[in-house]
PDB file of N, CA and C in Angstrom:
ATOM      1  N   MET R   1       0.839  -1.173   0.000  1.00  0.00           N
ATOM      2  CA  MET R   1       0.000   0.000   0.000  1.00  0.00           C
ATOM      3  C   MET R   1       0.890   1.246   0.000  1.00  0.00           C
ATOM      4  N   THR R   2       0.607   2.184  -0.854  1.00  0.00           N
ATOM      5  CA  THR R   2       1.356   3.438  -0.917  1.00  0.00           C
ATOM      6  C   THR R   2       1.245   4.203   0.393  1.00  0.00           C
ATOM      7  N   ILE R   3       2.393   4.762   0.832  1.00  0.00           N
ATOM      8  CA  ILE R   3       2.382   5.673   1.972  1.00  0.00           C
ATOM      9  C   ILE R   3       2.938   7.013   1.511  1.00  0.00           C
ATOM     10  N   VAL R   4       2.532   8.060   2.184  1.00  0.00           N
ATOM     11  CA  VAL R   4       2.978   9.409   1.867  1.00  0.00           C
ATOM     12  C   VAL R   4       3.718   9.949   3.081  1.00  0.00           C
ATOM     13  N   LYS R   5       4.933  10.440   2.869  1.00  0.00           N
ATOM     14  CA  LYS R   5       5.709  11.076   3.932  1.00  0.00           C
ATOM     15  C   LYS R   5       5.835  12.550   3.578  1.00  0.00           C
ATOM     16  N   ILE R   6       5.488  13.399   4.531  1.00  0.00           N
ATOM     17  CA  ILE R   6       5.537  14.845   4.320  1.00  0.00           C
ATOM     18  C   ILE R   6       6.496  15.433   5.339  1.00  0.00           C
ATOM     19  N   ASN R   7       7.536  16.079   4.857  1.00  0.00           N
ATOM     20  CA  ASN R   7       8.456  16.787   5.730  1.00  0.00           C
ATOM     21  C   ASN R   7       8.045  18.253   5.672  1.00  0.00           C
ATOM     22  N   ALA R   8       7.496  18.756   6.779  1.00  0.00           N
ATOM     23  CA  ALA R   8       7.064  20.154   6.871  1.00  0.00           C
ATOM     24  C   ALA R   8       8.232  20.954   7.425  1.00  0.00           C
ATOM     25  N   ILE R   9       8.827  21.810   6.582  1.00  0.00           N
ATOM     26  CA  ILE R   9      10.030  22.555   6.946  1.00  0.00           C
ATOM     27  C   ILE R   9       9.692  24.040   7.050  1.00  0.00           C
ATOM     28  N   THR R  10       9.875  24.596   8.222  1.00  0.00           N
ATOM     29  CA  THR R  10       9.658  26.021   8.429  1.00  0.00           C
ATOM     30  C   THR R  10      10.967  26.751   8.185  1.00  0.00           C
ATOM     31  N   VAL R  11      10.924  27.759   7.319  1.00  0.00           N
ATOM     32  CA  VAL R  11      12.117  28.540   6.989  1.00  0.00           C
ATOM     33  C   VAL R  11      11.808  30.023   7.164  1.00  0.00           C
ATOM     34  N   PRO R  12      12.821  30.831   7.459  1.00  0.00           N
ATOM     35  CA  PRO R  12      12.576  32.270   7.487  1.00  0.00           C
ATOM     36  C   PRO R  12      12.047  32.729   6.129  1.00  0.00           C
ATOM     37  N   ALA R  13      11.214  33.749   6.130  1.00  0.00           N
ATOM     38  CA  ALA R  13      10.554  34.212   4.905  1.00  0.00           C
ATOM     39  C   ALA R  13      11.537  34.498   3.774  1.00  0.00           C
ATOM     40  N   ASP R  14      12.735  34.960   4.093  1.00  0.00           N
ATOM     41  CA  ASP R  14      13.697  35.307   3.047  1.00  0.00           C
ATOM     42  C   ASP R  14      14.609  34.143   2.650  1.00  0.00           C
ATOM     43  N   SER R  15      14.354  32.932   3.168  1.00  0.00           N
ATOM     44  CA  SER R  15      15.230  31.792   2.898  1.00  0.00           C
ATOM     45  C   SER R  15      14.611  30.711   2.014  1.00  0.00           C
ATOM     46  N   GLY R  16      13.382  30.909   1.601  1.00  0.00           N
ATOM     47  CA  GLY R  16      12.724  29.898   0.775  1.00  0.00           C
ATOM     48  C   GLY R  16      13.456  29.618  -0.517  1.00  0.00           C
ATOM     49  N   GLY R  17      13.979  30.656  -1.140  1.00  0.00           N
ATOM     50  CA  GLY R  17      14.718  30.464  -2.395  1.00  0.00           C
ATOM     51  C   GLY R  17      15.932  29.579  -2.205  1.00  0.00           C
ATOM     52  N   GLU R  18      16.609  29.723  -1.076  1.00  0.00           N
ATOM     53  CA  GLU R  18      17.771  28.883  -0.789  1.00  0.00           C
ATOM     54  C   GLU R  18      17.349  27.438  -0.567  1.00  0.00           C
ATOM     55  N   LEU R  19      16.224  27.218   0.108  1.00  0.00           N
ATOM     56  CA  LEU R  19      15.721  25.865   0.292  1.00  0.00           C
ATOM     57  C   LEU R  19      15.435  25.227  -1.070  1.00  0.00           C
ATOM     58  N   ALA R  20      14.767  25.957  -1.945  1.00  0.00           N
ATOM     59  CA  ALA R  20      14.458  25.438  -3.281  1.00  0.00           C
ATOM     60  C   ALA R  20      15.736  25.138  -4.059  1.00  0.00           C
ATOM     61  N   ARG R  21      16.735  26.007  -3.942  1.00  0.00           N
ATOM     62  CA  ARG R  21      18.011  25.789  -4.639  1.00  0.00           C
ATOM     63  C   ARG R  21      18.684  24.514  -4.143  1.00  0.00           C
ATOM     64  N   ARG R  22      18.663  24.304  -2.841  1.00  0.00           N
ATOM     65  CA  ARG R  22      19.296  23.102  -2.283  1.00  0.00           C
ATOM     66  C   ARG R  22      18.581  21.836  -2.733  1.00  0.00           C
ATOM     67  N   PHE R  23      17.260  21.876  -2.808  1.00  0.00           N
ATOM     68  CA  PHE R  23      16.539  20.708  -3.304  1.00  0.00           C
ATOM     69  C   PHE R  23      16.818  20.481  -4.783  1.00  0.00           C
ATOM     70  N   ALA R  24      16.903  21.543  -5.558  1.00  0.00           N
ATOM     71  CA  ALA R  24      17.200  21.407  -6.988  1.00  0.00           C
ATOM     72  C   ALA R  24      18.581  20.791  -7.202  1.00  0.00           C
ATOM     73  N   ALA R  25      19.520  21.112  -6.321  1.00  0.00           N
ATOM     74  CA  ALA R  25      20.882  20.589  -6.448  1.00  0.00           C
ATOM     75  C   ALA R  25      20.943  19.078  -6.246  1.00  0.00           C
ATOM     76  N   ARG R  26      19.953  18.514  -5.567  1.00  0.00           N
ATOM     77  CA  ARG R  26      19.957  17.064  -5.374  1.00  0.00           C
ATOM     78  C   ARG R  26      18.772  16.384  -6.058  1.00  0.00           C
ATOM     79  N   ALA R  27      18.219  17.058  -7.042  1.00  0.00           N
ATOM     80  CA  ALA R  27      17.086  16.489  -7.783  1.00  0.00           C
ATOM     81  C   ALA R  27      17.446  15.121  -8.334  1.00  0.00           C
ATOM     82  N   GLY R  28      16.540  14.187  -8.192  1.00  0.00           N
ATOM     83  CA  GLY R  28      16.730  12.837  -8.721  1.00  0.00           C
ATOM     84  C   GLY R  28      17.526  11.914  -7.827  1.00  0.00           C
ATOM     85  N   ALA R  29      18.035  12.413  -6.694  1.00  0.00           N
ATOM     86  CA  ALA R  29      18.888  11.592  -5.830  1.00  0.00           C
ATOM     87  C   ALA R  29      18.168  10.377  -5.265  1.00  0.00           C
ATOM     88  N   VAL R  30      16.864  10.452  -5.120  1.00  0.00           N
ATOM     89  CA  VAL R  30      16.110   9.344  -4.519  1.00  0.00           C
ATOM     90  C   VAL R  30      15.380   8.512  -5.571  1.00  0.00           C
ATOM     91  N   ASP R  31      15.389   8.967  -6.801  1.00  0.00           N
ATOM     92  CA  ASP R  31      14.574   8.345  -7.847  1.00  0.00           C
ATOM     93  C   ASP R  31      14.801   6.844  -8.022  1.00  0.00           C
ATOM     94  N   ASP R  32      16.016   6.357  -7.816  1.00  0.00           N
ATOM     95  CA  ASP R  32      16.323   4.942  -8.055  1.00  0.00           C
ATOM     96  C   ASP R  32      16.137   4.051  -6.834  1.00  0.00           C
ATOM     97  N   GLN R  33      15.654   4.620  -5.738  1.00  0.00           N
ATOM     98  CA  GLN R  33      15.472   3.823  -4.523  1.00  0.00           C
ATOM     99  C   GLN R  33      14.296   2.868  -4.689  1.00  0.00           C
ATOM    100  N   ASP R  34      14.497   1.627  -4.262  1.00  0.00           N
ATOM    101  CA  ASP R  34      13.439   0.632  -4.331  1.00  0.00           C
ATOM    102  C   ASP R  34      12.214   1.115  -3.557  1.00  0.00           C
ATOM    103  N   GLY R  35      11.075   1.094  -4.188  1.00  0.00           N
ATOM    104  CA  GLY R  35       9.827   1.468  -3.544  1.00  0.00           C
ATOM    105  C   GLY R  35       9.474   2.939  -3.630  1.00  0.00           C
ATOM    106  N   PHE R  36      10.375   3.771  -4.174  1.00  0.00           N
ATOM    107  CA  PHE R  36      10.098   5.206  -4.308  1.00  0.00           C
ATOM    108  C   PHE R  36       9.118   5.426  -5.448  1.00  0.00           C
ATOM    109  N   GLU R  37       8.070   6.241  -5.201  1.00  0.00           N
ATOM    110  CA  GLU R  37       7.043   6.471  -6.213  1.00  0.00           C
ATOM    111  C   GLU R  37       6.938   7.916  -6.681  1.00  0.00           C
ATOM    112  N   GLY R  38       7.458   8.888  -5.925  1.00  0.00           N
ATOM    113  CA  GLY R  38       7.361  10.263  -6.386  1.00  0.00           C
ATOM    114  C   GLY R  38       7.747  11.273  -5.326  1.00  0.00           C
ATOM    115  N   PHE R  39       7.994  12.497  -5.790  1.00  0.00           N
ATOM    116  CA  PHE R  39       8.470  13.589  -4.942  1.00  0.00           C
ATOM    117  C   PHE R  39       7.873  14.910  -5.417  1.00  0.00           C
ATOM    118  N   GLU R  40       7.529  15.783  -4.474  1.00  0.00           N
ATOM    119  CA  GLU R  40       7.128  17.153  -4.780  1.00  0.00           C
ATOM    120  C   GLU R  40       7.651  18.063  -3.676  1.00  0.00           C
ATOM    121  N   LEU R  41       8.109  19.246  -4.060  1.00  0.00           N
ATOM    122  CA  LEU R  41       8.450  20.302  -3.115  1.00  0.00           C
ATOM    123  C   LEU R  41       7.397  21.384  -3.298  1.00  0.00           C
ATOM    124  N   LEU R  42       6.652  21.671  -2.243  1.00  0.00           N
ATOM    125  CA  LEU R  42       5.579  22.664  -2.327  1.00  0.00           C
ATOM    126  C   LEU R  42       5.976  23.927  -1.576  1.00  0.00           C
ATOM    127  N   ARG R  43       5.900  25.050  -2.291  1.00  0.00           N
ATOM    128  CA  ARG R  43       6.226  26.378  -1.747  1.00  0.00           C
ATOM    129  C   ARG R  43       4.930  27.071  -1.355  1.00  0.00           C
ATOM    130  N   PRO R  44       4.879  27.662  -0.162  1.00  0.00           N
ATOM    131  CA  PRO R  44       3.659  28.390   0.199  1.00  0.00           C
ATOM    132  C   PRO R  44       3.497  29.628  -0.684  1.00  0.00           C
ATOM    133  N   ASP R  45       2.268  29.936  -1.048  1.00  0.00           N
ATOM    134  CA  ASP R  45       2.035  31.144  -1.861  1.00  0.00           C
ATOM    135  C   ASP R  45       1.231  32.180  -1.085  1.00  0.00           C
ATOM    136  N   ASP R  46       1.344  32.116   0.226  1.00  0.00           N
ATOM    137  CA  ASP R  46       0.726  33.110   1.096  1.00  0.00           C
ATOM    138  C   ASP R  46       1.760  33.503   2.149  1.00  0.00           C
ATOM    139  N   GLU R  47       1.333  33.999   3.287  1.00  0.00           N
ATOM    140  CA  GLU R  47       2.272  34.486   4.306  1.00  0.00           C
ATOM    141  C   GLU R  47       2.937  33.371   5.103  1.00  0.00           C
ATOM    142  N   ARG R  48       2.533  32.135   4.907  1.00  0.00           N
ATOM    143  CA  ARG R  48       3.138  31.028   5.650  1.00  0.00           C
ATOM    144  C   ARG R  48       4.598  30.836   5.258  1.00  0.00           C
ATOM    145  N   THR R  49       5.358  30.239   6.140  1.00  0.00           N
ATOM    146  CA  THR R  49       6.783  29.994   5.870  1.00  0.00           C
ATOM    147  C   THR R  49       7.121  28.509   5.968  1.00  0.00           C
ATOM    148  N   THR R  50       6.104  27.653   5.927  1.00  0.00           N
ATOM    149  CA  THR R  50       6.332  26.206   5.977  1.00  0.00           C
ATOM    150  C   THR R  50       6.224  25.626   4.575  1.00  0.00           C
ATOM    151  N   TRP R  51       7.327  25.054   4.126  1.00  0.00           N
ATOM    152  CA  TRP R  51       7.383  24.358   2.844  1.00  0.00           C
ATOM    153  C   TRP R  51       7.106  22.885   3.101  1.00  0.00           C
ATOM    154  N   LEU R  52       6.543  22.189   2.118  1.00  0.00           N
ATOM    155  CA  LEU R  52       6.238  20.771   2.260  1.00  0.00           C
ATOM    156  C   LEU R  52       7.037  19.951   1.249  1.00  0.00           C
ATOM    157  N   VAL R  53       7.723  18.953   1.759  1.00  0.00           N
ATOM    158  CA  VAL R  53       8.423  17.982   0.917  1.00  0.00           C
ATOM    159  C   VAL R  53       7.584  16.717   0.970  1.00  0.00           C
ATOM    160  N   ILE R  54       6.971  16.368  -0.155  1.00  0.00           N
ATOM    161  CA  ILE R  54       6.047  15.240  -0.190  1.00  0.00           C
ATOM    162  C   ILE R  54       6.675  14.111  -0.993  1.00  0.00           C
ATOM    163  N   THR R  55       6.796  12.948  -0.355  1.00  0.00           N
ATOM    164  CA  THR R  55       7.284  11.768  -1.069  1.00  0.00           C
ATOM    165  C   THR R  55       6.268  10.650  -0.920  1.00  0.00           C
ATOM    166  N   ARG R  56       6.213   9.800  -1.945  1.00  0.00           N
ATOM    167  CA  ARG R  56       5.336   8.626  -1.937  1.00  0.00           C
ATOM    168  C   ARG R  56       6.224   7.384  -2.022  1.00  0.00           C
ATOM    169  N   TRP R  57       5.844   6.384  -1.244  1.00  0.00           N
ATOM    170  CA  TRP R  57       6.605   5.140  -1.173  1.00  0.00           C
ATOM    171  C   TRP R  57       5.666   3.953  -1.285  1.00  0.00           C
ATOM    172  N   ARG R  58       6.183   2.854  -1.791  1.00  0.00           N
ATOM    173  CA  ARG R  58       5.395   1.627  -1.923  1.00  0.00           C
ATOM    174  C   ARG R  58       4.855   1.188  -0.566  1.00  0.00           C
ATOM    175  N   ASP R  59       5.689   1.295   0.487  1.00  0.00           N
ATOM    176  CA  ASP R  59       5.278   0.886   1.829  1.00  0.00           C
ATOM    177  C   ASP R  59       6.270   1.459   2.845  1.00  0.00           C
ATOM    178  N   GLU R  60       5.954   1.301   4.116  1.00  0.00           N
ATOM    179  CA  GLU R  60       6.809   1.821   5.188  1.00  0.00           C
ATOM    180  C   GLU R  60       8.197   1.195   5.148  1.00  0.00           C
ATOM    181  N   GLU R  61       8.282  -0.071   4.806  1.00  0.00           N
ATOM    182  CA  GLU R  61       9.572  -0.756   4.756  1.00  0.00           C
ATOM    183  C   GLU R  61      10.496  -0.122   3.715  1.00  0.00           C
ATOM    184  N   ALA R  62       9.949   0.232   2.556  1.00  0.00           N
ATOM    185  CA  ALA R  62      10.766   0.879   1.519  1.00  0.00           C
ATOM    186  C   ALA R  62      11.264   2.239   2.000  1.00  0.00           C
ATOM    187  N   PHE R  63      10.391   2.993   2.667  1.00  0.00           N
ATOM    188  CA  PHE R  63      10.799   4.293   3.190  1.00  0.00           C
ATOM    189  C   PHE R  63      11.901   4.124   4.231  1.00  0.00           C
ATOM    190  N   GLN R  64      11.711   3.206   5.175  1.00  0.00           N
ATOM    191  CA  GLN R  64      12.699   3.004   6.231  1.00  0.00           C
ATOM    192  C   GLN R  64      14.027   2.495   5.661  1.00  0.00           C
ATOM    193  N   ALA R  65      13.976   1.675   4.632  1.00  0.00           N
ATOM    194  CA  ALA R  65      15.213   1.202   3.994  1.00  0.00           C
ATOM    195  C   ALA R  65      15.983   2.379   3.407  1.00  0.00           C
ATOM    196  N   TRP R  66      15.265   3.325   2.803  1.00  0.00           N
ATOM    197  CA  TRP R  66      15.937   4.511   2.253  1.00  0.00           C
ATOM    198  C   TRP R  66      16.525   5.366   3.365  1.00  0.00           C
ATOM    199  N   VAL R  67      15.752   5.606   4.434  1.00  0.00           N
ATOM    200  CA  VAL R  67      16.236   6.427   5.547  1.00  0.00           C
ATOM    201  C   VAL R  67      17.511   5.828   6.143  1.00  0.00           C
ATOM    202  N   GLY R  68      17.602   4.505   6.176  1.00  0.00           N
ATOM    203  CA  GLY R  68      18.775   3.836   6.736  1.00  0.00           C
ATOM    204  C   GLY R  68      19.902   3.612   5.751  1.00  0.00           C
ATOM    205  N   SER R  69      19.754   4.096   4.539  1.00  0.00           N
ATOM    206  CA  SER R  69      20.749   3.816   3.500  1.00  0.00           C
ATOM    207  C   SER R  69      21.844   4.878   3.421  1.00  0.00           C
ATOM    208  N   PRO R  70      23.005   4.501   2.867  1.00  0.00           N
ATOM    209  CA  PRO R  70      24.049   5.496   2.613  1.00  0.00           C
ATOM    210  C   PRO R  70      23.566   6.585   1.649  1.00  0.00           C
ATOM    211  N   ALA R  71      22.654   6.239   0.737  1.00  0.00           N
ATOM    212  CA  ALA R  71      22.133   7.226  -0.220  1.00  0.00           C
ATOM    213  C   ALA R  71      21.390   8.341   0.506  1.00  0.00           C
ATOM    214  N   PHE R  72      20.672   8.004   1.573  1.00  0.00           N
ATOM    215  CA  PHE R  72      19.966   9.014   2.360  1.00  0.00           C
ATOM    216  C   PHE R  72      20.973   9.966   3.004  1.00  0.00           C
ATOM    217  N   ALA R  73      21.978   9.406   3.656  1.00  0.00           N
ATOM    218  CA  ALA R  73      22.993  10.238   4.309  1.00  0.00           C
ATOM    219  C   ALA R  73      23.696  11.121   3.291  1.00  0.00           C
ATOM    220  N   HIS R  74      24.048  10.550   2.147  1.00  0.00           N
ATOM    221  CA  HIS R  74      24.736  11.320   1.107  1.00  0.00           C
ATOM    222  C   HIS R  74      23.836  12.425   0.559  1.00  0.00           C
ATOM    223  N   GLY R  75      22.583  12.102   0.294  1.00  0.00           N
ATOM    224  CA  GLY R  75      21.659  13.064  -0.290  1.00  0.00           C
ATOM    225  C   GLY R  75      21.304  14.207   0.638  1.00  0.00           C
ATOM    226  N   HIS R  76      21.456  13.989   1.938  1.00  0.00           N
ATOM    227  CA  HIS R  76      21.127  15.037   2.892  1.00  0.00           C
ATOM    228  C   HIS R  76      22.339  15.864   3.306  1.00  0.00           C
ATOM    229  N   ARG R  77      23.474  15.584   2.688  1.00  0.00           N
ATOM    230  CA  ARG R  77      24.638  16.444   2.885  1.00  0.00           C
ATOM    231  C   ARG R  77      24.571  17.529   1.816  1.00  0.00           C
ATOM    232  N   SER R  78      25.043  18.711   2.133  1.00  0.00           N
ATOM    233  CA  SER R  78      25.008  19.814   1.170  1.00  0.00           C
ATOM    234  C   SER R  78      26.019  19.553   0.055  1.00  0.00           C
ATOM    235  N   ALA R  79      25.824  20.219  -1.075  1.00  0.00           N
ATOM    236  CA  ALA R  79      26.780  20.108  -2.179  1.00  0.00           C
ATOM    237  C   ALA R  79      28.159  20.562  -1.724  1.00  0.00           C
ATOM    238  N   ALA R  80      28.212  21.608  -0.911  1.00  0.00           N
ATOM    239  CA  ALA R  80      29.493  22.092  -0.399  1.00  0.00           C
ATOM    240  C   ALA R  80      30.156  21.021   0.463  1.00  0.00           C
ATOM    241  N   GLU R  81      29.382  20.405   1.324  1.00  0.00           N
ATOM    242  CA  GLU R  81      29.914  19.362   2.203  1.00  0.00           C
ATOM    243  C   GLU R  81      30.438  18.181   1.392  1.00  0.00           C
ATOM    244  N   ARG R  82      29.689  17.793   0.345  1.00  0.00           N
ATOM    245  CA  ARG R  82      30.130  16.685  -0.504  1.00  0.00           C
ATOM    246  C   ARG R  82      31.417  17.034  -1.238  1.00  0.00           C
ATOM    247  N   ALA R  83      31.660  18.330  -1.464  1.00  0.00           N
ATOM    248  CA  ALA R  83      32.869  18.776  -2.148  1.00  0.00           C
ATOM    249  C   ALA R  83      34.016  19.047  -1.174  1.00  0.00           C
ATOM    250  N   GLY R  84      33.791  18.764   0.117  1.00  0.00           N
ATOM    251  CA  GLY R  84      34.828  18.974   1.107  1.00  0.00           C
ATOM    252  C   GLY R  84      34.942  20.407   1.601  1.00  0.00           C
ATOM    253  N   GLU R  85      33.953  21.219   1.296  1.00  0.00           N
ATOM    254  CA  GLU R  85      33.951  22.620   1.726  1.00  0.00           C
ATOM    255  C   GLU R  85      33.207  22.747   3.054  1.00  0.00           C
ATOM    256  N   PRO R  86      33.274  23.910   3.690  1.00  0.00           N
ATOM    257  CA  PRO R  86      32.554  24.097   4.958  1.00  0.00           C
ATOM    258  C   PRO R  86      31.047  23.882   4.787  1.00  0.00           C
ATOM    259  N   VAL R  87      30.447  23.349   5.819  1.00  0.00           N
ATOM    260  CA  VAL R  87      29.005  23.070   5.810  1.00  0.00           C
ATOM    261  C   VAL R  87      28.245  24.380   5.964  1.00  0.00           C
ATOM    262  N   PRO R  88      27.319  24.681   5.038  1.00  0.00           N
ATOM    263  CA  PRO R  88      26.524  25.898   5.189  1.00  0.00           C
ATOM    264  C   PRO R  88      25.531  25.747   6.331  1.00  0.00           C
ATOM    265  N   PRO R  89      25.090  26.854   6.890  1.00  0.00           N
ATOM    266  CA  PRO R  89      24.110  26.752   7.976  1.00  0.00           C
ATOM    267  C   PRO R  89      22.786  26.193   7.460  1.00  0.00           C
ATOM    268  N   PRO R  90      22.018  25.552   8.334  1.00  0.00           N
ATOM    269  CA  PRO R  90      20.721  25.031   7.904  1.00  0.00           C
ATOM    270  C   PRO R  90      19.807  26.172   7.458  1.00  0.00           C
ATOM    271  N   VAL R  91      18.927  25.855   6.526  1.00  0.00           N
ATOM    272  CA  VAL R  91      17.938  26.829   6.066  1.00  0.00           C
ATOM    273  C   VAL R  91      16.708  26.775   6.972  1.00  0.00           C
ATOM    274  N   GLY R  92      16.298  25.575   7.331  1.00  0.00           N
ATOM    275  CA  GLY R  92      15.096  25.403   8.143  1.00  0.00           C
ATOM    276  C   GLY R  92      15.330  25.727   9.605  1.00  0.00           C
ATOM    277  N   VAL R  93      14.308  26.256  10.239  1.00  0.00           N
ATOM    278  CA  VAL R  93      14.377  26.519  11.669  1.00  0.00           C
ATOM    279  C   VAL R  93      13.596  25.464  12.450  1.00  0.00           C
ATOM    280  N   HIS R  94      12.792  24.665  11.744  1.00  0.00           N
ATOM    281  CA  HIS R  94      12.015  23.598  12.370  1.00  0.00           C
ATOM    282  C   HIS R  94      11.525  22.672  11.268  1.00  0.00           C
ATOM    283  N   SER R  95      11.457  21.397  11.578  1.00  0.00           N
ATOM    284  CA  SER R  95      10.821  20.475  10.634  1.00  0.00           C
ATOM    285  C   SER R  95      10.234  19.305  11.398  1.00  0.00           C
ATOM    286  N   GLU R  96       9.223  18.715  10.803  1.00  0.00           N
ATOM    287  CA  GLU R  96       8.637  17.503  11.337  1.00  0.00           C
ATOM    288  C   GLU R  96       8.143  16.667  10.179  1.00  0.00           C
ATOM    289  N   VAL R  97       8.185  15.347  10.360  1.00  0.00           N
ATOM    290  CA  VAL R  97       7.750  14.427   9.316  1.00  0.00           C
ATOM    291  C   VAL R  97       6.377  13.888   9.682  1.00  0.00           C
ATOM    292  N   TRP R  98       5.464  13.994   8.725  1.00  0.00           N
ATOM    293  CA  TRP R  98       4.111  13.481   8.886  1.00  0.00           C
ATOM    294  C   TRP R  98       3.974  12.249   7.997  1.00  0.00           C
ATOM    295  N   SER R  99       3.162  11.303   8.400  1.00  0.00           N
ATOM    296  CA  SER R  99       2.964  10.079   7.636  1.00  0.00           C
ATOM    297  C   SER R  99       1.480   9.884   7.365  1.00  0.00           C
ATOM    298  N   TYR R 100       1.145   9.600   6.103  1.00  0.00           N
ATOM    299  CA  TYR R 100      -0.246   9.424   5.690  1.00  0.00           C
ATOM    300  C   TYR R 100      -0.359   8.238   4.746  1.00  0.00           C
ATOM    301  N   VAL R 101      -1.576   7.734   4.595  1.00  0.00           N
ATOM    302  CA  VAL R 101      -1.901   6.774   3.552  1.00  0.00           C
ATOM    303  C   VAL R 101      -3.057   7.368   2.754  1.00  0.00           C
ATOM    304  N   PRO R 102      -3.074   7.152   1.439  1.00  0.00           N
ATOM    305  CA  PRO R 102      -4.179   7.666   0.639  1.00  0.00           C
ATOM    306  C   PRO R 102      -5.512   7.082   1.120  1.00  0.00           C
ATOM    307  N   ALA R 103      -6.506   7.968   1.231  1.00  0.00           N
ATOM    308  CA  ALA R 103      -7.823   7.541   1.682  1.00  0.00           C
ATOM    309  C   ALA R 103      -8.911   7.918   0.682  1.00  0.00           C
ATOM    310  N   GLY R 104      -8.519   8.450  -0.463  1.00  0.00           N
ATOM    311  CA  GLY R 104      -9.476   8.845  -1.479  1.00  0.00           C
ATOM    312  C   GLY R 104      -8.840   9.867  -2.389  1.00  0.00           C
ATOM    313  N   GLY R 105      -9.520  10.222  -3.440  1.00  0.00           N
ATOM    314  CA  GLY R 105      -9.001  11.223  -4.382  1.00  0.00           C
ATOM    315  C   GLY R 105      -9.406  10.904  -5.795  1.00  0.00           C
ATOM    316  N   SER R 106      -8.854  11.681  -6.709  1.00  0.00           N
ATOM    317  CA  SER R 106      -9.111  11.475  -8.135  1.00  0.00           C
ATOM    318  C   SER R 106      -7.889  11.912  -8.904  1.00  0.00           C
ATOM    319  N   GLY R 107      -7.918  11.726 -10.196  1.00  0.00           N
ATOM    320  CA  GLY R 107      -6.788  12.095 -11.035  1.00  0.00           C
ATOM    321  C   GLY R 107      -6.158  10.873 -11.658  1.00  0.00           C
ATOM    322  N   PRO R 108      -4.988  11.072 -12.272  1.00  0.00           N
ATOM    323  CA  PRO R 108      -4.314   9.944 -12.922  1.00  0.00           C
ATOM    324  C   PRO R 108      -4.024   8.825 -11.937  1.00  0.00           C
ATOM    325  N   ALA R 109      -4.120   7.612 -12.407  1.00  0.00           N
ATOM    326  CA  ALA R 109      -3.826   6.447 -11.564  1.00  0.00           C
ATOM    327  C   ALA R 109      -2.362   6.467 -11.175  1.00  0.00           C
ATOM    328  N   ARG R 110      -2.073   6.072  -9.977  1.00  0.00           N
ATOM    329  CA  ARG R 110      -0.697   5.969  -9.473  1.00  0.00           C
ATOM    330  C   ARG R 110      -0.276   4.500  -9.523  1.00  0.00           C
ATOM    331  N   PRO R 111       1.009   4.285  -9.732  1.00  0.00           N
ATOM    332  CA  PRO R 111       1.488   2.873  -9.776  1.00  0.00           C
ATOM    333  C   PRO R 111       1.282   2.166  -8.463  1.00  0.00           C
TER     334      PRO R 111
END
């Protein structure tokens, strides 16, 4: 059964662009993980400062396997850090991961 993991990341109002840039720099890093079904980065278009990172997984086991993998650790290091440069400060001031399962909807069929 598909599960949805949402990482709600609160960033200062002037730091959203940097968050988007950092995600763009690692685009596709999770695409080849077993059980991975999709990814979206959602930017608020109002006064809110919480961005949503939405991923879909075949099941909880596939998600946990990715979290425990070297690919997860590598993908969550900054490009500067991977290049041996100083680690930039975090963009987010708070984050939490939410877990959901689809309970209804419409649109194109999902695998």
